[in-house]
């Protein structure tokens, strides 16, 4: 049986996380929403006390939970509050666009490594995890491909970004097209009447 040194495996995993956590600014050929466009929030949106985000799926606000097997969006604020926070309908300038990947923890694995500001961290056990794919290992852990739209408003400076994601997937073709990183049309379908993206001149 092949033995893998725990220290080597751990360093390898750290390298994977470092590479995966680097969000990239995409060209228009990869993402049809670009910096300088506008996110329009059409309805008030409430952030629960001591939370930083609220989730949107199928055109409805779901609060702090959502179905990871379907595309979703989430609106995030910079600072937590012990009181609920209401984001008012507003036009927000998109100052930056990044594409990224979010890893989701596998079950029954005790040692956790956090990545980005993910909902749940990726885990490993005995120095080996699903991300050992990078070291010639076994299976690919489930991830969500997402896009971050960083938002700016002088009237509501605490609003941080809109993040939209495809469904959770380990790369299986059966998950397509739900698992694809959402573009403009898919994002507006997720948001429904809650909001949309438009050109700055609109």
Short mmCIF file of C-alpha atoms in Angstrom, two decimals:
data_model
loop_
_atom_site.label_atom_id
_atom_site.label_comp_id
_atom_site.label_asym_id
_atom_site.label_seq_id
_atom_site.Cartn_x
_atom_site.Cartn_y
_atom_site.Cartn_z
CA UNK A 1 0.00 0.00 0.00
CA UNK A 2 1.33 3.43 -0.92
CA UNK A 3 2.08 5.67 2.07
CA UNK A 4 1.76 9.44 1.68
CA UNK A 5 3.73 11.64 4.07
CA UNK A 6 1.24 13.78 5.99
CA UNK A 7 3.45 16.86 5.89
CA UNK A 8 3.94 16.63 2.13
CA UNK A 9 0.22 16.07 1.60
CA UNK A 10 -0.63 19.05 3.80
CA UNK A 11 1.73 21.36 1.92
CA UNK A 12 0.29 20.12 -1.35
CA UNK A 13 -3.22 20.93 -0.18
CA UNK A 14 -2.18 24.39 0.96
CA UNK A 15 -0.81 24.99 -2.55
CA UNK A 16 -4.13 23.89 -4.06
CA UNK A 17 -6.03 26.28 -1.80
CA UNK A 18 -3.68 29.14 -2.61
CA UNK A 19 -4.16 28.63 -6.33
CA UNK A 20 -7.91 28.14 -6.05
CA UNK A 21 -8.45 31.20 -3.88
CA UNK A 22 -7.01 33.63 -6.42
CA UNK A 23 -10.04 35.22 -8.04
CA UNK A 24 -9.49 36.22 -11.64
CA UNK A 25 -10.71 39.23 -13.58
CA UNK A 26 -12.29 37.64 -16.67
CA UNK A 27 -12.27 38.94 -20.23
CA UNK A 28 -15.63 39.51 -21.89
CA UNK A 29 -15.24 36.21 -23.73
CA UNK A 30 -15.54 34.43 -20.37
CA UNK A 31 -18.00 36.71 -18.56
CA UNK A 32 -20.55 38.93 -20.28
CA UNK A 33 -20.80 41.29 -17.28
CA UNK A 34 -17.95 43.76 -16.90
CA UNK A 35 -16.81 46.46 -14.49
CA UNK A 36 -18.61 49.78 -15.10
CA UNK A 37 -22.03 48.18 -15.55
CA UNK A 38 -24.80 48.58 -12.97
CA UNK A 39 -26.62 46.21 -10.65
CA UNK A 40 -30.15 47.46 -10.03
CA UNK A 41 -31.83 46.24 -6.84
CA UNK A 42 -35.57 46.57 -7.35
CA UNK A 43 -36.88 45.58 -3.91
CA UNK A 44 -35.65 46.06 -0.30
CA UNK A 45 -33.55 43.17 0.93
CA UNK A 46 -33.01 42.36 4.61
CA UNK A 47 -29.82 40.95 6.12
CA UNK A 48 -30.50 39.09 9.37
CA UNK A 49 -28.80 40.19 12.61
CA UNK A 50 -25.17 38.99 12.92
CA UNK A 51 -25.16 37.82 9.29
CA UNK A 52 -23.29 39.25 6.33
CA UNK A 53 -25.36 37.92 3.43
CA UNK A 54 -28.79 37.02 2.15
CA UNK A 55 -29.44 34.37 -0.51
CA UNK A 56 -31.62 34.56 -3.62
CA UNK A 57 -32.85 31.57 -5.61
CA UNK A 58 -35.63 31.13 -8.17
CA UNK A 59 -36.46 34.86 -7.90
CA UNK A 60 -37.08 34.72 -4.15
CA UNK A 61 -35.10 35.76 -1.08
CA UNK A 62 -34.33 32.61 0.91
CA UNK A 63 -32.59 34.24 3.88
CA UNK A 64 -29.65 32.21 5.20
CA UNK A 65 -30.21 28.93 3.34
CA UNK A 66 -30.48 27.72 -0.24
CA UNK A 67 -30.44 24.59 -2.40
CA UNK A 68 -26.81 23.98 -3.37
CA UNK A 69 -27.95 21.74 -6.22
CA UNK A 70 -29.37 24.76 -8.06
CA UNK A 71 -27.83 28.11 -9.11
CA UNK A 72 -28.18 30.95 -6.61
CA UNK A 73 -27.01 34.49 -5.83
CA UNK A 74 -26.14 36.17 -2.56
CA UNK A 75 -25.84 39.82 -1.59
CA UNK A 76 -23.21 40.60 1.01
CA UNK A 77 -22.50 43.54 3.31
CA UNK A 78 -19.12 44.57 4.68
CA UNK A 79 -19.96 44.85 8.37
CA UNK A 80 -22.07 42.72 10.68
CA UNK A 81 -24.73 44.25 12.91
CA UNK A 82 -26.65 43.00 15.91
CA UNK A 83 -29.70 44.53 14.25
CA UNK A 84 -31.20 43.52 10.91
CA UNK A 85 -29.90 45.54 7.97
CA UNK A 86 -32.06 46.57 5.04
CA UNK A 87 -30.52 47.18 1.64
CA UNK A 88 -32.74 49.68 -0.12
CA UNK A 89 -33.59 49.59 -3.85
CA UNK A 90 -30.71 51.30 -5.59
CA UNK A 91 -28.44 51.37 -8.61
CA UNK A 92 -25.02 50.00 -7.63
CA UNK A 93 -21.96 50.53 -9.81
CA UNK A 94 -20.10 47.28 -10.49
CA UNK A 95 -16.51 48.28 -9.76
CA UNK A 96 -14.88 44.90 -10.28
CA UNK A 97 -15.77 41.46 -11.64
CA UNK A 98 -13.96 38.28 -10.52
CA UNK A 99 -14.54 34.63 -11.26
CA UNK A 100 -13.76 32.06 -8.61
CA UNK A 101 -14.44 28.55 -7.32
CA UNK A 102 -15.83 27.64 -3.91
CA UNK A 103 -15.06 24.30 -2.32
CA UNK A 104 -17.63 22.58 -0.12
CA UNK A 105 -16.72 20.28 2.76
CA UNK A 106 -17.11 16.55 2.45
CA UNK A 107 -18.86 14.68 5.27
CA UNK A 108 -17.23 12.74 8.10
CA UNK A 109 -13.82 14.35 7.78
CA UNK A 110 -12.57 16.01 10.96
CA UNK A 111 -9.72 18.34 9.95
CA UNK A 112 -10.87 21.51 8.24
CA UNK A 113 -9.10 24.01 6.02
CA UNK A 114 -10.93 27.25 5.29
CA UNK A 115 -10.91 28.72 1.80
CA UNK A 116 -11.86 32.29 0.90
CA UNK A 117 -15.05 33.20 2.77
CA UNK A 118 -16.73 29.95 1.73
CA UNK A 119 -19.96 28.82 3.34
CA UNK A 120 -18.26 25.61 4.45
CA UNK A 121 -14.54 24.76 4.40
CA UNK A 122 -12.91 21.95 2.53
CA UNK A 123 -11.77 19.13 4.80
CA UNK A 124 -9.09 16.48 4.90
CA UNK A 125 -8.36 13.43 6.99
CA UNK A 126 -5.11 11.48 7.58
CA UNK A 127 -3.37 13.97 5.34
CA UNK A 128 -5.44 12.90 2.34
CA UNK A 129 -8.54 14.58 0.92
CA UNK A 130 -10.61 14.64 -2.19
CA UNK A 131 -8.35 17.41 -3.44
CA UNK A 132 -5.58 14.82 -3.59
CA UNK A 133 -6.53 14.82 -7.24
CA UNK A 134 -3.74 17.39 -7.50
CA UNK A 135 -1.35 14.79 -6.07
CA UNK A 136 -2.52 11.90 -8.22
CA UNK A 137 -5.33 10.94 -5.85
CA UNK A 138 -8.84 9.65 -6.19
CA UNK A 139 -11.86 11.88 -6.64
CA UNK A 140 -12.69 15.50 -7.20
CA UNK A 141 -14.47 17.27 -4.36
CA UNK A 142 -17.66 19.16 -5.10
CA UNK A 143 -17.32 22.83 -5.91
CA UNK A 144 -19.41 25.77 -7.10
CA UNK A 145 -18.17 28.00 -9.95
CA UNK A 146 -19.09 31.58 -9.18
CA UNK A 147 -18.73 35.21 -10.17
CA UNK A 148 -18.25 38.12 -7.77
CA UNK A 149 -19.71 41.50 -8.74
CA UNK A 150 -18.25 44.13 -6.39
CA UNK A 151 -20.72 46.95 -5.75
CA UNK A 152 -20.42 50.64 -4.91
CA UNK A 153 -22.97 53.16 -3.71
CA UNK A 154 -22.27 56.42 -1.85
CA UNK A 155 -25.67 56.18 -0.17
CA UNK A 156 -25.17 52.54 0.95
CA UNK A 157 -21.40 52.03 1.38
CA UNK A 158 -21.84 48.89 3.50
CA UNK A 159 -23.13 46.90 0.51
CA UNK A 160 -20.15 44.82 -0.59
CA UNK A 161 -20.91 42.52 -3.51
CA UNK A 162 -23.34 40.31 -5.41
CA UNK A 163 -22.04 36.77 -5.85
CA UNK A 164 -23.77 34.34 -8.19
CA UNK A 165 -22.96 30.65 -8.49
CA UNK A 166 -23.73 27.57 -10.50
CA UNK A 167 -24.91 24.44 -8.71
CA UNK A 168 -22.67 22.25 -6.60
CA UNK A 169 -20.89 19.69 -8.78
CA UNK A 170 -17.93 17.31 -8.86
CA UNK A 171 -17.61 17.85 -12.60
CA UNK A 172 -20.17 15.26 -13.67
CA UNK A 173 -21.70 16.01 -17.10
CA UNK A 174 -25.07 15.18 -15.55
CA UNK A 175 -24.86 18.43 -13.53
CA UNK A 176 -24.66 20.60 -16.66
CA UNK A 177 -25.81 23.23 -17.42
CA UNK A 178 -26.89 24.04 -13.84
CA UNK A 179 -23.28 23.78 -12.66
CA UNK A 180 -21.96 26.32 -15.18
CA UNK A 181 -20.86 29.68 -13.82
CA UNK A 182 -23.87 31.94 -14.47
CA UNK A 183 -23.72 34.67 -17.09
CA UNK A 184 -25.98 37.72 -17.37
CA UNK A 185 -29.06 35.86 -18.59
CA UNK A 186 -28.77 33.16 -15.92
CA UNK A 187 -28.14 35.73 -13.18
CA UNK A 188 -31.25 37.69 -14.10
CA UNK A 189 -33.24 34.45 -14.08
CA UNK A 190 -31.95 33.67 -10.56
CA UNK A 191 -32.80 37.20 -9.37
CA UNK A 192 -36.23 37.37 -11.02
CA UNK A 193 -37.92 40.66 -10.12
CA UNK A 194 -35.49 41.32 -7.27
CA UNK A 195 -32.88 42.89 -9.53
CA UNK A 196 -31.06 42.98 -12.85
CA UNK A 197 -27.85 44.09 -14.57
CA UNK A 198 -27.77 46.94 -17.05
CA UNK A 199 -25.31 49.15 -18.88
CA UNK A 200 -24.20 52.30 -17.06
CA UNK A 201 -25.79 54.47 -19.76
CA UNK A 202 -29.23 52.83 -19.42
#
